[in-house]
Coordinates of C-alpha atoms in Angstrom, one line a residue:
M20 CA -0.2 0.0 -0.1
N21 CA 1.2 3.4 -1.0
V22 CA 2.4 5.2 2.4
V23 CA 1.2 8.7 1.7
R24 CA -2.1 7.5 0.6
A25 CA -2.6 5.2 3.9
R26 CA -1.7 8.3 5.6
D27 CA -4.4 10.6 4.2
L28 CA -6.9 8.0 4.5
D29 CA -10.7 9.5 5.1
L30 CA -12.4 7.1 7.6
N31 CA -15.8 8.4 6.4
L32 CA -14.9 6.1 3.3
L33 CA -14.7 3.2 5.5
R34 CA -18.1 4.5 6.8
V35 CA -19.8 4.4 3.0
L36 CA -18.0 1.1 2.3
V37 CA -20.0 -0.4 5.3
A38 CA -23.3 1.1 4.3
V39 CA -23.0 -0.5 0.8
S40 CA -22.2 -3.8 2.5
D41 CA -25.4 -3.6 5.0
T42 CA -27.6 -2.7 2.0
G43 CA -26.4 -4.2 -1.0
S44 CA -26.8 -1.6 -3.2
V45 CA -25.0 1.8 -3.9
T46 CA -28.6 3.5 -4.3
K47 CA -29.9 2.1 -1.0
A48 CA -26.8 3.4 0.9
A49 CA -27.0 6.9 -0.8
A50 CA -30.3 7.0 0.2
G51 CA -29.6 5.9 4.2
L52 CA -26.5 8.4 4.1
Y53 CA -28.4 11.0 2.5
L54 CA -26.2 11.3 -0.4
T55 CA -26.4 11.3 -3.7
Q56 CA -25.5 8.1 -5.6
S57 CA -22.6 9.8 -7.4
A58 CA -21.4 10.7 -4.1
V59 CA -21.0 7.4 -2.8
S60 CA -19.7 6.0 -6.2
A61 CA -16.9 8.6 -5.7
A62 CA -16.2 7.8 -2.2
L63 CA -15.7 3.9 -3.3
A64 CA -13.1 5.2 -5.7
R65 CA -11.5 7.2 -3.5
L66 CA -11.3 4.4 -0.9
S67 CA -9.8 2.2 -3.5
E68 CA -7.2 4.9 -4.9
S69 CA -6.3 5.0 -1.1
L70 CA -5.9 1.5 -0.9
D71 CA -4.6 0.4 -4.5
T72 CA -7.0 -2.0 -4.4
P73 CA -10.7 -1.9 -6.2
M74 CA -13.7 -2.1 -3.6
L75 CA -16.5 -3.2 -6.5
V76 CA -16.5 -5.3 -9.3
R77 CA -19.1 -5.8 -11.6
H78 CA -21.6 -8.7 -11.2
G79 CA -24.5 -9.1 -13.5
R80 CA -26.3 -5.8 -14.3
G81 CA -24.9 -4.6 -10.9
A82 CA -21.5 -4.7 -8.4
I83 CA -20.8 -6.4 -5.4
L84 CA -17.7 -6.1 -2.9
T85 CA -14.7 -7.7 -3.4
S86 CA -13.2 -10.1 -1.2
R87 CA -10.8 -7.4 0.0
A88 CA -13.8 -5.1 0.6
A89 CA -15.5 -7.5 2.2
R90 CA -12.9 -8.2 4.9
L91 CA -11.9 -5.1 5.3
V92 CA -15.9 -4.5 6.5
T93 CA -15.7 -7.5 8.8
E94 CA -12.7 -5.4 10.4
V95 CA -13.9 -2.0 10.5
R96 CA -17.4 -2.6 11.6
P97 CA -16.8 -2.9 15.0
L98 CA -14.4 -0.1 15.2
L99 CA -16.8 1.9 13.8
E100 CA -19.5 0.8 16.1
A101 CA -17.0 1.5 19.1
M102 CA -16.3 5.3 17.9
L103 CA -20.0 5.8 17.7
Q104 CA -20.7 4.5 21.3
A105 CA -18.0 6.5 22.4
A106 CA -19.1 10.0 20.5
L107 CA -22.9 8.9 21.8
A108 CA -22.0 7.7 25.0
P109 CA -22.7 10.2 28.2
A110 CA -20.2 11.7 30.1
R111 CA -20.9 10.0 33.5
F112 CA -22.2 6.1 33.2
D113 CA -25.1 4.9 34.8
P114 CA -25.8 1.5 34.7
R115 CA -29.5 2.0 34.8
T116 CA -30.1 4.4 31.9
S117 CA -26.8 3.2 29.8
E118 CA -27.6 1.6 26.4
R119 CA -24.2 0.8 25.7
I120 CA -23.7 -2.7 23.4
I121 CA -20.8 -4.7 24.9
R122 CA -19.2 -7.5 22.6
L123 CA -18.5 -10.4 25.1
G124 CA -16.1 -13.1 23.7
L125 CA -16.8 -16.5 25.2
S126 CA -14.8 -19.7 25.0
D127 CA -16.5 -23.3 24.8
F128 CA -19.1 -24.1 27.6
S129 CA -18.4 -20.5 29.4
D130 CA -21.6 -19.4 27.8
E131 CA -23.6 -22.1 29.8
W132 CA -22.2 -20.8 33.3
L133 CA -21.8 -17.6 32.8
L134 CA -24.5 -16.3 30.0
P135 CA -27.8 -17.0 32.3
P136 CA -26.3 -14.8 35.5
L137 CA -25.3 -12.5 33.8
L138 CA -28.3 -11.7 31.8
R139 CA -30.3 -11.9 35.0
R140 CA -27.8 -9.3 36.4
L141 CA -28.1 -7.2 33.6
G142 CA -31.8 -7.0 33.7
R143 CA -31.9 -6.1 37.1
D144 CA -29.1 -3.4 37.4
A145 CA -28.6 -2.3 33.5
P146 CA -31.8 -3.1 31.9
K147 CA -31.2 -1.1 28.6
M148 CA -27.4 -2.8 28.2
R149 CA -27.2 -5.4 25.7
L150 CA -24.6 -8.2 25.0
V151 CA -23.1 -9.5 21.8
C152 CA -21.6 -12.9 22.3
T153 CA -19.2 -14.4 20.1
P154 CA -17.0 -17.7 20.4
V155 CA -13.4 -17.2 21.0
Q156 CA -11.0 -19.8 22.1
F157 CA -6.9 -19.4 22.4
R158 CA -6.0 -19.4 18.7
T159 CA -8.4 -16.5 18.2
V160 CA -8.9 -14.3 21.2
V161 CA -5.6 -12.1 20.9
D162 CA -7.0 -11.2 17.4
A163 CA -10.4 -10.4 18.3
L164 CA -9.6 -8.2 21.3
A165 CA -7.1 -6.5 19.3
T166 CA -9.2 -5.8 16.7
R167 CA -12.3 -4.7 19.1
R168 CA -14.4 -7.5 17.3
V169 CA -15.2 -8.2 21.2
D170 CA -14.8 -6.1 24.3
L171 CA -14.0 -8.9 27.1
A172 CA -13.1 -12.4 26.7
A173 CA -13.5 -15.5 29.2
T174 CA -11.2 -17.9 28.0
V175 CA -8.3 -20.6 28.5
I176 CA -4.9 -18.8 27.0
D177 CA -1.2 -18.7 28.3
K178 CA 0.7 -16.1 27.0
L179 CA -0.6 -12.3 26.1
P180 CA 0.5 -9.4 25.1
Q181 CA 1.1 -6.5 26.7
T182 CA -1.9 -4.4 25.2
L183 CA -4.0 -7.0 27.1
L184 CA -5.0 -7.4 30.6
R185 CA -6.4 -10.7 32.7
T186 CA -7.8 -11.4 35.7
P187 CA -8.6 -15.1 36.8
L188 CA -12.7 -16.6 37.2
I189 CA -12.1 -20.2 37.7
R190 CA -8.9 -22.5 38.6
G191 CA -9.0 -26.2 38.8
H192 CA -7.7 -29.5 37.0
F193 CA -8.2 -31.6 34.4
V194 CA -10.5 -34.5 35.5
C195 CA -11.8 -37.5 32.9
L196 CA -15.6 -38.2 32.6
F197 CA -16.8 -41.6 32.0
D198 CA -20.0 -43.7 32.0
P199 CA -19.6 -46.3 34.6
R200 CA -22.3 -48.6 32.8
H201 CA -19.2 -48.9 30.3
V202 CA -16.2 -48.0 31.7
R203 CA -14.1 -49.6 34.4
L204 CA -11.9 -46.7 35.2
G205 CA -11.8 -46.8 39.1
A206 CA -11.3 -44.0 41.4
R207 CA -7.9 -43.0 40.8
P208 CA -7.0 -44.5 37.8
S209 CA -3.2 -45.3 36.8
K210 CA -1.8 -43.9 33.7
R211 CA -1.8 -47.2 32.1
T212 CA -5.4 -48.1 32.7
Y213 CA -5.9 -44.2 31.4
L214 CA -4.1 -44.9 28.4
A215 CA -5.8 -48.3 27.6
Q216 CA -9.4 -46.5 27.2
E217 CA -10.6 -45.3 24.4
H218 CA -11.1 -41.5 24.1
V219 CA -13.0 -38.7 23.0
I220 CA -11.0 -35.3 22.5
V221 CA -11.6 -31.8 22.0
S222 CA -9.0 -30.7 19.3
Y223 CA -9.2 -27.2 18.0
N224 CA -6.6 -28.3 15.1
G225 CA -9.5 -30.8 13.8
D226 CA -6.9 -33.9 14.4
L227 CA -6.7 -36.4 16.6
R228 CA -4.4 -35.0 19.0
G229 CA -5.0 -33.2 21.7
T230 CA -3.0 -31.1 25.1
V231 CA -2.5 -34.9 26.4
E232 CA -0.3 -35.6 23.4
D233 CA 1.2 -32.3 23.2
R234 CA 2.3 -32.0 26.8
Y235 CA 2.9 -35.4 28.0
G236 CA 4.3 -37.4 25.0
V237 CA 1.7 -40.3 25.0
E238 CA -0.7 -41.7 22.7
R239 CA -4.3 -42.2 23.7
R240 CA -6.5 -44.7 21.8
V241 CA -8.5 -41.5 19.9
R242 CA -11.9 -42.9 18.6
C243 CA -13.2 -39.4 18.0
S244 CA -12.2 -35.6 18.1
V245 CA -14.5 -32.9 18.1
A246 CA -14.6 -29.1 17.7
S247 CA -16.3 -28.2 21.1
F248 CA -17.3 -29.4 24.8
S249 CA -20.6 -29.0 24.2
A250 CA -21.3 -32.5 22.8
I251 CA -18.9 -34.3 25.2
G252 CA -21.5 -35.0 27.4
A253 CA -23.8 -36.8 25.0
I254 CA -20.9 -38.8 23.4
V255 CA -19.9 -40.2 26.7
D256 CA -23.2 -40.9 27.8
G257 CA -23.8 -44.7 27.0
S258 CA -20.8 -45.1 25.6
P259 CA -17.1 -46.8 26.2
L260 CA -15.2 -43.3 25.7
V261 CA -13.4 -41.4 28.1
A262 CA -13.4 -37.6 28.0
T263 CA -10.3 -35.5 29.5
L264 CA -11.8 -32.2 30.6
P265 CA -11.7 -29.2 33.1
E266 CA -13.1 -30.1 36.3
V267 CA -15.6 -27.3 36.2
F268 CA -17.0 -28.3 33.0
A269 CA -16.9 -31.9 34.1
A270 CA -18.8 -30.6 37.0
Q271 CA -21.5 -29.0 34.9
L272 CA -22.1 -32.3 32.7
L273 CA -22.5 -34.0 35.9
R274 CA -25.0 -31.7 36.9
Q275 CA -27.0 -32.4 33.7
R276 CA -26.2 -36.3 33.6
P277 CA -25.7 -37.3 37.5
H278 CA -25.3 -40.9 36.0
L279 CA -21.8 -40.5 34.7
R280 CA -18.7 -40.3 36.9
S281 CA -15.6 -37.9 36.7
A282 CA -12.0 -39.3 38.1
P283 CA -8.8 -37.7 38.5
F284 CA -7.0 -37.3 35.3
P285 CA -3.5 -39.5 36.1
F286 CA -0.6 -37.1 35.0
A287 CA 0.7 -34.6 37.2
H288 CA -0.1 -31.0 36.2
R289 CA -0.7 -27.9 38.0
A290 CA -4.0 -26.2 38.3
G291 CA -5.2 -24.0 35.4
G292 CA -8.4 -22.6 34.0
M293 CA -10.3 -19.6 32.5
D294 CA -9.0 -15.6 32.9
L295 CA -11.0 -12.8 32.0
L296 CA -9.3 -10.8 29.2
W297 CA -9.8 -7.2 27.9
P298 CA -7.6 -4.6 26.2
A299 CA -5.6 -2.3 28.3
A300 CA -7.1 0.8 26.4
L301 CA -10.6 -0.3 28.0
D302 CA -9.4 -0.8 31.5
E303 CA -10.7 2.4 32.4
D304 CA -14.1 2.2 30.7
D305 CA -16.9 2.4 33.2
A306 CA -19.4 0.1 31.0
C307 CA -16.9 -2.5 30.7
A308 CA -15.7 -2.2 34.1
F309 CA -19.1 -2.8 35.5
V310 CA -19.2 -5.7 33.2
R311 CA -16.2 -7.1 34.5
A312 CA -17.0 -6.9 37.8
A313 CA -20.2 -8.7 37.3
I314 CA -18.5 -11.7 35.5
I315 CA -16.0 -11.9 38.5
D316 CA -18.6 -12.0 41.0
I317 CA -20.6 -14.9 39.2
A318 CA -17.4 -16.8 38.6
R319 CA -16.6 -16.7 42.3
Q320 CA -20.0 -18.5 42.9
V321 CA -19.2 -21.3 40.3
P322 CA -18.6 -24.5 41.8
A323 CA -15.7 -26.3 41.1
T324 CA -17.2 -29.6 41.9
S325 CA -20.6 -31.6 41.6

């Protein structure tokens, strides 16, 4: 990209691009922005020149966004919304009257223990605030926070850049979840007994390797790999498969399916858990701080075991 052109980029042009994307039409976008059609076309042409890439391509009798333009819309939309909220926000935050939209990134399974009590609390203390929840995990959360696709995130992650802050939410160990009608694992399984079982794992890589293989250099007999914890309870229930998962997740599944059982994970490991993450730039944002405090208080009340 030409550096001079990028420096002179008019951010209003991005607003026009988003409007065209939302309406699917230059004509409709012009009406919504109270501009002429030629003004919208000229704005898109200026944006194409500034970024040195076309924004529209011919399609039939009309035009559609290029793939580069579509990606740009995805990136800039939350930033433009945040700028609009910042401009319209009252000087003093009052949860009883605030209409802020908080974008919350949630890792697998955290929506089940967090969202119901959080929504009840907001309904009581901040009835006009709203949430937009987005799935995140350790591979995607840093980018989601950095680009402001989310304002806060609850997930598991090790290292963070200095631009992001964290506070612990839930701490615990790994446990084995199984159906005692089909698996003889015992109250405290040995490594040999554990490895002799067939397993279902959660893999964000879409393969048959999980945290156990990567951290401990062992190979489990993996029968099935899934992309999230949401189906683990149903898969384990009535099957000879063993799942290894954080004890807070296991505790929730055991409350839903009390005939299942859990046992300690036989490999030595430090307690880990889920953290609440947010950009340092939002550390003093009163609305975000209000929601953070609510999430932290809810996490304190989550039992680690059934």
